[in-house]
XYZ file of C-alpha atoms in Angstrom:
484
model
C 0.282 -19.309 12.721
C 3.822 -17.930 12.734
C 5.601 -18.372 9.440
C 9.349 -18.084 9.085
C 11.042 -16.318 6.197
C 12.752 -18.366 3.523
C 16.455 -17.938 2.952
C 16.938 -14.670 0.998
C 18.167 -14.758 -2.560
C 16.710 -15.072 -6.033
C 15.967 -18.607 -7.134
C 17.386 -20.027 -10.373
C 13.868 -21.063 -11.358
C 10.401 -21.162 -9.857
C 9.983 -24.414 -7.911
C 7.392 -26.850 -9.153
C 4.049 -27.007 -7.405
C 3.762 -28.977 -4.201
C 0.746 -30.688 -5.726
C -1.749 -28.523 -3.869
C -5.336 -29.035 -4.942
C -6.229 -25.477 -3.908
C -8.744 -24.016 -6.291
C -10.365 -27.324 -7.207
C -13.709 -25.799 -6.239
C -13.145 -22.490 -8.057
C -15.875 -23.033 -10.626
C -13.146 -22.797 -13.309
C -11.493 -25.547 -15.344
C -7.954 -25.547 -14.024
C -5.002 -25.843 -16.418
C -3.479 -29.316 -16.438
C 0.048 -29.879 -15.061
C 1.662 -29.819 -18.506
C 0.210 -26.378 -19.220
C 1.343 -25.095 -15.816
C 4.865 -26.438 -16.401
C 5.025 -24.764 -19.810
C 3.880 -21.431 -18.401
C 6.400 -21.699 -15.563
C 9.210 -22.191 -18.073
C 8.022 -19.284 -20.212
C 7.901 -16.931 -17.237
C 11.425 -17.927 -16.252
C 12.681 -17.341 -19.814
C 11.024 -13.892 -19.921
C 12.136 -12.746 -16.483
C 15.504 -11.313 -17.492
C 13.781 -8.881 -19.830
C 11.197 -8.005 -17.208
C 13.908 -7.241 -14.687
C 15.574 -4.906 -17.210
C 12.208 -3.168 -17.719
C 11.863 -2.702 -13.967
C 15.337 -1.222 -13.710
C 14.510 1.317 -16.419
C 11.372 2.350 -14.532
C 13.239 2.687 -11.228
C 15.706 5.100 -12.837
C 12.863 7.581 -13.418
C 12.421 9.625 -10.182
C 8.637 9.804 -10.488
C 7.912 11.371 -7.086
C 4.350 12.724 -7.121
C 4.814 14.972 -4.078
C 4.172 18.591 -5.120
C 7.649 19.642 -3.985
C 9.212 17.585 -6.790
C 9.382 18.140 -10.544
C 6.180 16.767 -12.159
C 8.070 16.239 -15.418
C 9.462 13.016 -13.963
C 5.947 11.672 -13.334
C 5.068 12.545 -16.922
C 8.190 10.739 -18.138
C 7.254 7.709 -16.063
C 3.790 7.640 -17.646
C 5.369 7.711 -21.116
C 7.642 4.818 -20.152
C 4.629 2.783 -19.036
C 2.914 3.562 -22.351
C 5.934 2.140 -24.148
C 5.885 -1.050 -22.087
C 2.185 -1.667 -22.659
C 2.342 -0.883 -26.366
C 5.249 -3.315 -26.559
C 3.158 -6.237 -25.288
C 0.340 -5.831 -27.774
C -1.952 -3.130 -26.415
C -3.040 -1.019 -29.381
C -5.364 1.186 -27.324
C -3.047 2.945 -24.836
C -3.842 6.411 -23.475
C -2.487 8.873 -20.940
C -5.507 10.290 -19.117
C -6.168 12.737 -16.285
C -9.117 13.816 -14.181
C -9.713 16.878 -11.996
C -8.931 16.846 -8.293
C -11.466 18.192 -5.774
C -9.543 21.501 -5.612
C -9.950 21.984 -9.369
C -6.359 21.207 -10.321
C -5.549 18.476 -12.819
C -4.533 15.095 -11.485
C -1.274 13.390 -12.355
C -1.101 11.409 -15.609
C -2.466 7.868 -15.490
C -2.074 5.240 -18.180
C -5.019 3.151 -19.390
C -4.494 0.350 -21.913
C -7.197 -1.956 -23.244
C -7.106 -5.257 -25.072
C -10.376 -7.030 -25.876
C -10.796 -10.708 -25.201
C -12.602 -13.405 -27.150
C -16.367 -13.032 -27.472
C -18.080 -13.908 -24.196
C -14.872 -13.942 -22.173
C -14.634 -12.214 -18.780
C -12.888 -8.866 -18.424
C -10.103 -8.119 -15.928
C -8.780 -4.746 -14.741
C -5.118 -4.807 -13.651
C -4.141 -1.906 -11.365
C -0.744 -0.563 -10.294
C 0.798 2.899 -9.832
C 3.904 4.452 -11.344
C 4.501 7.293 -8.867
C 6.789 6.830 -5.876
C 7.576 8.285 -2.465
C 10.359 10.866 -2.010
C 13.722 9.184 -1.410
C 14.394 10.967 1.900
C 17.944 11.455 3.060
C 20.259 9.680 0.619
C 22.709 9.156 3.470
C 20.277 6.562 4.871
C 20.555 4.462 1.700
C 23.297 1.946 0.984
C 23.038 2.773 -2.734
C 21.696 5.632 -4.853
C 17.856 5.635 -4.540
C 17.113 5.902 -8.257
C 19.885 3.634 -9.492
C 18.779 -0.022 -9.169
C 21.333 -2.303 -7.522
C 21.081 -6.026 -6.750
C 22.295 -7.327 -3.395
C 21.639 -10.861 -2.127
C 18.821 -11.550 -4.565
C 16.998 -8.270 -3.945
C 16.789 -5.285 -6.295
C 17.163 -2.010 -4.388
C 15.810 1.368 -5.467
C 12.922 3.714 -4.801
C 9.810 2.223 -6.396
C 11.454 -1.156 -6.991
C 8.726 -2.724 -4.856
C 6.107 0.012 -4.435
C 4.811 -0.161 -7.048
C 6.832 -0.393 -10.238
C 7.187 -4.116 -9.628
C 3.375 -4.223 -9.753
C 3.523 -2.727 -13.257
C 6.047 -5.387 -14.254
C 3.767 -8.134 -12.907
C 1.003 -6.984 -15.254
C 3.311 -6.409 -18.222
C 4.952 -9.786 -17.634
C 1.687 -11.706 -17.497
C 0.461 -10.216 -20.772
C 3.882 -10.664 -22.430
C 4.073 -14.350 -21.485
C 0.511 -15.188 -22.517
C 0.651 -13.243 -25.790
C -2.040 -14.412 -28.185
C -3.166 -17.024 -25.636
C -4.626 -14.327 -23.390
C -8.191 -15.561 -23.067
C -9.717 -12.637 -21.198
C -10.305 -8.992 -21.953
C -7.673 -6.940 -20.128
C -7.574 -3.296 -19.103
C -4.416 -2.032 -17.396
C -4.797 1.063 -15.212
C -1.534 2.542 -13.926
C -2.176 5.515 -11.656
C 0.218 8.445 -11.203
C -0.636 9.887 -7.775
C -1.278 7.024 -5.361
C 1.544 8.140 -3.079
C -0.169 11.492 -2.453
C -3.554 9.967 -1.609
C -5.062 9.518 -5.115
C -6.884 12.892 -4.991
C -8.350 12.572 -8.504
C -9.117 8.852 -8.228
C -12.866 9.080 -7.601
C -13.360 11.561 -10.437
C -11.167 9.377 -12.648
C -13.326 6.315 -12.010
C -16.523 8.180 -12.809
C -15.068 9.946 -15.857
C -13.691 6.770 -17.430
C -16.105 4.272 -15.964
C -16.843 2.565 -19.281
C -13.128 2.176 -20.046
C -12.368 0.634 -16.644
C -15.415 -1.597 -16.050
C -14.458 -5.246 -15.463
C -15.681 -8.501 -13.960
C -12.565 -8.854 -11.803
C -10.063 -6.275 -10.555
C -6.497 -7.238 -9.582
C -4.752 -4.614 -7.444
C -0.995 -5.252 -7.345
C -0.114 -2.901 -4.489
C 0.007 -5.029 -1.366
C 2.327 -7.535 0.281
C 2.890 -11.240 0.717
C 3.061 -12.955 4.093
C 6.787 -13.660 3.958
C 9.439 -14.479 1.394
C 8.367 -17.901 0.161
C 4.773 -17.645 1.423
C 2.184 -15.786 -0.703
C -0.630 -13.727 0.762
C -4.045 -12.608 -0.450
C -5.022 -9.359 1.246
C -8.608 -9.644 2.439
C -8.803 -6.616 4.762
C -7.314 -3.141 4.938
C -7.522 -0.538 7.649
C -8.842 2.852 6.645
C -7.201 6.190 7.352
C -8.205 9.390 9.126
C -5.867 12.252 9.852
C -6.176 15.687 11.391
C -4.155 18.464 12.987
C -4.645 19.621 16.568
C -3.331 22.945 17.857
C -2.994 23.772 21.550
C -2.791 27.508 22.376
C -2.337 29.223 25.754
C -1.110 32.765 25.029
C -1.473 35.558 22.495
C 2.306 35.706 22.190
C 5.440 34.223 23.698
C 6.500 35.534 27.101
C 9.676 35.367 29.216
C 9.957 31.985 30.968
C 11.610 33.519 34.024
C 9.133 36.356 34.436
C 5.990 34.271 33.842
C 7.000 30.620 34.254
C 5.273 28.702 37.038
C 1.634 29.718 36.755
C 1.855 29.261 32.972
C 2.644 25.969 31.244
C 3.989 26.170 27.708
C 1.917 24.927 24.805
C 4.264 21.998 23.914
C 3.895 20.632 27.469
C 0.118 20.896 27.296
C 0.100 19.341 23.821
C 2.117 16.434 25.236
C -0.411 16.002 28.048
C -3.242 15.990 25.527
C -1.519 13.442 23.295
C -0.907 11.215 26.309
C -4.681 10.777 26.723
C -4.981 9.027 23.364
C -3.744 5.643 24.672
C -4.398 3.725 27.880
C -1.654 2.269 30.064
C -1.473 -0.890 27.928
C -1.033 1.165 24.761
C -4.495 0.537 23.291
C -6.222 3.498 21.644
C -8.429 5.179 24.267
C -10.758 7.137 21.961
C -14.415 6.294 22.521
C -16.504 5.360 19.505
C -13.905 3.495 17.446
C -14.633 0.058 15.975
C -12.602 -3.114 16.506
C -13.042 -5.939 13.981
C -12.768 -9.666 14.827
C -9.303 -11.125 15.334
C -7.606 -12.582 12.223
C -7.145 -16.340 11.876
C -3.354 -16.028 11.647
C -0.929 -14.337 14.007
C 2.410 -12.618 13.696
C 5.327 -14.070 15.643
C 6.621 -11.363 18.015
C 10.295 -12.067 17.365
C 9.731 -11.844 13.608
C 7.728 -8.625 14.037
C 10.438 -7.045 16.161
C 13.070 -7.971 13.592
C 10.964 -6.784 10.635
C 10.201 -3.437 12.280
C 13.674 -2.908 13.752
C 12.352 -2.530 17.318
C 15.097 -1.543 19.760
C 15.979 -3.921 22.574
C 13.899 -3.498 25.781
C 11.140 -1.535 23.981
C 7.816 -3.131 24.967
C 5.149 -3.580 22.310
C 1.931 -1.640 22.834
C -1.639 -2.879 22.965
C -3.415 -6.092 23.860
C -4.605 -9.104 21.873
C -2.915 -10.934 18.995
C -0.267 -8.988 17.131
C -2.116 -9.541 13.855
C -5.227 -7.934 15.387
C -3.221 -4.959 16.602
C -1.843 -4.595 13.076
C -4.954 -5.284 10.987
C -8.279 -5.188 12.848
C -7.866 -2.700 15.705
C -7.437 1.065 15.459
C -3.928 2.495 15.660
C -3.105 6.123 16.384
C 0.233 7.821 15.729
C 1.645 11.327 16.036
C 3.320 11.802 12.664
C 4.428 15.423 13.039
C 4.792 18.223 15.584
C 5.236 21.949 14.966
C 6.850 23.741 17.888
C 9.877 25.941 18.451
C 12.928 24.074 17.208
C 15.869 23.441 19.505
C 18.086 25.511 17.230
C 15.791 28.540 17.540
C 14.833 28.108 21.199
C 14.984 31.049 23.625
C 13.940 31.437 27.239
C 10.313 32.031 26.399
C 7.055 30.184 27.031
C 5.792 28.955 23.670
C 2.213 30.160 23.067
C 1.084 27.348 20.725
C 2.054 23.945 19.377
C 0.499 21.697 16.717
C 0.535 17.965 16.095
C -0.612 15.939 13.097
C -2.328 12.666 13.999
C -2.756 9.609 11.797
C -5.532 7.208 12.808
C -5.789 3.807 11.146
C -9.344 2.536 11.452
C -10.553 -1.062 11.501
C -12.644 -2.709 8.776
C -16.277 -1.815 9.394
C -15.491 1.680 10.736
C -17.047 4.730 9.067
C -14.190 7.237 8.552
C -16.425 10.269 9.101
C -17.554 8.873 12.456
C -13.966 7.999 13.399
C -12.763 11.517 12.630
C -15.597 12.986 14.665
C -14.784 10.676 17.600
C -11.125 11.700 17.573
C -12.028 15.379 17.342
C -14.455 15.069 20.266
C -11.832 13.310 22.393
C -9.266 16.043 21.774
C -11.720 18.848 22.520
C -12.998 17.155 25.684
C -9.510 16.553 27.070
C -8.137 20.080 26.710
C -5.514 20.328 29.502
C -5.684 23.291 31.908
C -8.401 24.889 29.804
C -6.061 25.415 26.843
C -7.687 26.361 23.559
C -7.763 23.254 21.349
C -8.393 23.714 17.629
C -8.871 20.671 15.405
C -8.525 20.806 11.619
C -9.815 17.759 9.751
C -7.570 16.143 7.131
C -8.066 13.310 4.678
C -10.252 10.241 5.140
C -10.011 6.820 3.533
C -12.414 3.914 3.866
C -11.309 0.522 5.180
C -11.826 -2.641 3.139
C -13.141 -6.079 3.976
C -13.239 -8.603 1.158
C -16.686 -10.094 0.534
C -17.366 -13.787 0.981
C -15.240 -16.147 -1.097
C -15.790 -15.602 -4.789
C -14.719 -17.959 -7.547
C -12.114 -15.345 -8.531
C -10.598 -15.428 -5.038
C -10.519 -19.218 -5.099
C -8.823 -19.094 -8.490
C -6.256 -16.670 -7.058
C -5.525 -19.017 -4.146
C -4.974 -21.883 -6.580
C -2.664 -19.749 -8.749
C -0.652 -18.620 -5.720
C -0.266 -22.188 -4.446
C 0.983 -23.322 -7.857
C 3.415 -20.419 -8.216
C 4.921 -20.691 -4.735
C 4.506 -24.399 -4.097
C 2.717 -23.643 -0.830
C -0.814 -22.446 0.025
C -1.447 -18.716 0.302
C -2.349 -16.992 3.564
C -5.328 -14.663 3.907
C -3.850 -11.527 5.454
C -4.843 -8.047 6.443
C -2.844 -4.889 6.031
C -2.467 -2.259 8.695
C -1.833 0.272 5.968
C -4.584 1.830 3.925
C -5.419 1.708 0.233
C -8.464 4.000 0.308
C -9.183 3.690 -3.405
C -10.146 0.016 -2.924
C -13.405 1.180 -1.356
C -13.862 3.642 -4.240
C -13.500 0.779 -6.706
C -16.204 -1.160 -4.860
C -18.478 1.886 -4.853
C -18.184 2.369 -8.613
C -17.975 -1.315 -9.583
C -20.020 -3.099 -6.880
C -20.335 -6.340 -8.855
C -16.624 -6.758 -9.559
C -14.506 -9.291 -7.655
C -11.555 -7.383 -6.185
C -8.301 -9.275 -5.592
C -5.643 -7.403 -3.627
C -2.254 -8.929 -4.360
C 1.283 -7.606 -4.213
C 4.989 -8.018 -4.711
C 6.278 -6.767 -1.368
C 7.391 -8.740 1.689
C 8.298 -7.646 5.233
C 11.856 -6.835 4.096
C 10.810 -4.561 1.220
C 10.910 -1.350 3.288
C 8.427 0.458 1.078
C 8.482 4.229 1.718
C 11.766 3.858 3.638
C 15.440 3.941 2.768
C 16.761 0.821 1.031
C 13.424 -0.108 -0.543
C 13.760 -3.378 -2.440
C 11.943 -6.202 -4.168
C 12.937 -9.856 -3.841
C 13.593 -10.960 -7.419
C 12.594 -14.565 -6.790
C 9.286 -13.401 -5.350
C 8.664 -11.074 -8.295
C 9.102 -13.984 -10.695
C 6.558 -15.968 -8.679
C 4.155 -13.009 -8.771
C 4.365 -12.916 -12.566
C 3.688 -16.656 -12.763
C 0.773 -16.367 -10.345
C -0.829 -13.661 -12.480
C -0.284 -15.717 -15.641
C -2.007 -18.682 -13.986
C -4.801 -16.518 -12.620
C -5.614 -14.989 -16.025
C -5.439 -18.426 -17.619
C -7.847 -19.810 -15.034
C -10.283 -16.887 -15.259
C -10.422 -17.427 -19.026
C -11.709 -20.967 -18.356
C -14.580 -19.833 -16.137
C-alpha cells in the first residue's frame, strides 16, 4: 500500500479528525468529540513553548560516544530534570547502573507521578543522548544550533530522540491535573551507544519502572501526514572478521603473483555473503512473513538518496527486505590507506559486519551462523579470525491488546487518518529487554521521525507539524488509558 508524503511544512493547527471510529473496540470509554476538540486546542496553544524547550535541548551536544566529553550528557540529564520538575513531577531522580565491564552507565532520568487509586500505570521512554554530528561541512546549518527551514527544525537530536522527550513533557503539561493515570518517565542517556547498562538498570530499578503499559517514543511514522505504530523490529548482530595471509608485508614485485594480498582475499570472502540477486546467502538465518503494507520503490529511492542506475538488491516486497528479512552490511574496513600505500602485499585486512536479523531469529544462533559461513568460505586457505561483537534481540508485537487499539484510535484522531502498522529495519534491542523484565506490560512503539528526518545523518530534522500531532496523540492515548 504505497503512501505518498504530504506537502512539507508545519501546519497552523492540527486538523480535526476525519471521523474515524478506530478504537471503538478498545475496551476503553473513548473521549467524546468535545473533549477531543478541547485537547487539540490546548496542545496547539502549548506547542510554542514545547518547541522552545526542544531547541534548548538540541543546543546541548549530548553525544554519548566515549570520544566526546561526558559533561554534556550530564548537562542534558539536568536539563531533562528541569523540564520534568516543571510539569509537576515531584519525584525526579538522576540514576545510573553498572555496565557489564564494571564502568558506570551514563546518567538516566526517572520521574514518577502517581495516578488516582486503581488507575493504570504508564511508563514513557525516550533518550537524551545523541549521535556524533559527523563532518559539519555536510550540514546546511550548525548541528547543535536549531534552525527552522520549510516547517522542519534541524539539529542533531531534534528528531532522535529529544523530540520524544518533548512528546512526553508536552502530554503531561497539557493534561496537568487531569492526568488520570500513574506516569513514570524514563529518559535514558546511552541509547546511541547500545544501552550497555540498560539490562542492569531495569533490574536495579524494577519497582520504580514497573507499569501496565510502556510507550517507547523512539521510532518513526509511515510518512509525513500518516502515523505509524511499530509492531516489529529487526535485531542486530555484529562481528569483526580478519583475513591474514602473511607474517609481514612483502614486496609486491618480488612476491606478487603466487601471493594474493589480504584485502583482495577479504573482498572475495565478503562477496560470498550475498547471492546474485543480493539476498543474504548465510545458511541458518530466519525470514519472517511479509508485511501487509509495501514501500513504493520510487519513494524508497528518493528517501534513501539512491543514485540513478543503481539496482536495488534482494527479492520480495521492499517492506519485507526492510523489515522481515535479514540484511547484512560491511560497515567498516581496516586495511592500508591509500595515503600510506607502498608497493607491498598487505598481510592482513579486517572488516566489521552488521547483520540485521528478522523477528523470530535468536541473535546467538544468527551470530554463530555468520561466523560459520565466514570460516567455511576462507579463500585460498587464508586464516580467518572472527571476533564476536554485540547482539540485540528482534521484536514482534504480541496480538492486539486494548492498549494498542487505544493507540490506533488516538493516532487516527490526531492525524485525521488511520495509522499504519509498520516494521523497522533498524534495531531497538532494549525493547526485548523490557519484555523480559515486564512480560505483562503492553509495549507501544511510537515515534516522531519520518523518512525525511535523517536520524544519525547530517541535516537531522523533525517536522514540526508532525511533532504537534505526536503530542496530541499521546495526550489522547493517556486520556483513553485512564478510562479503561
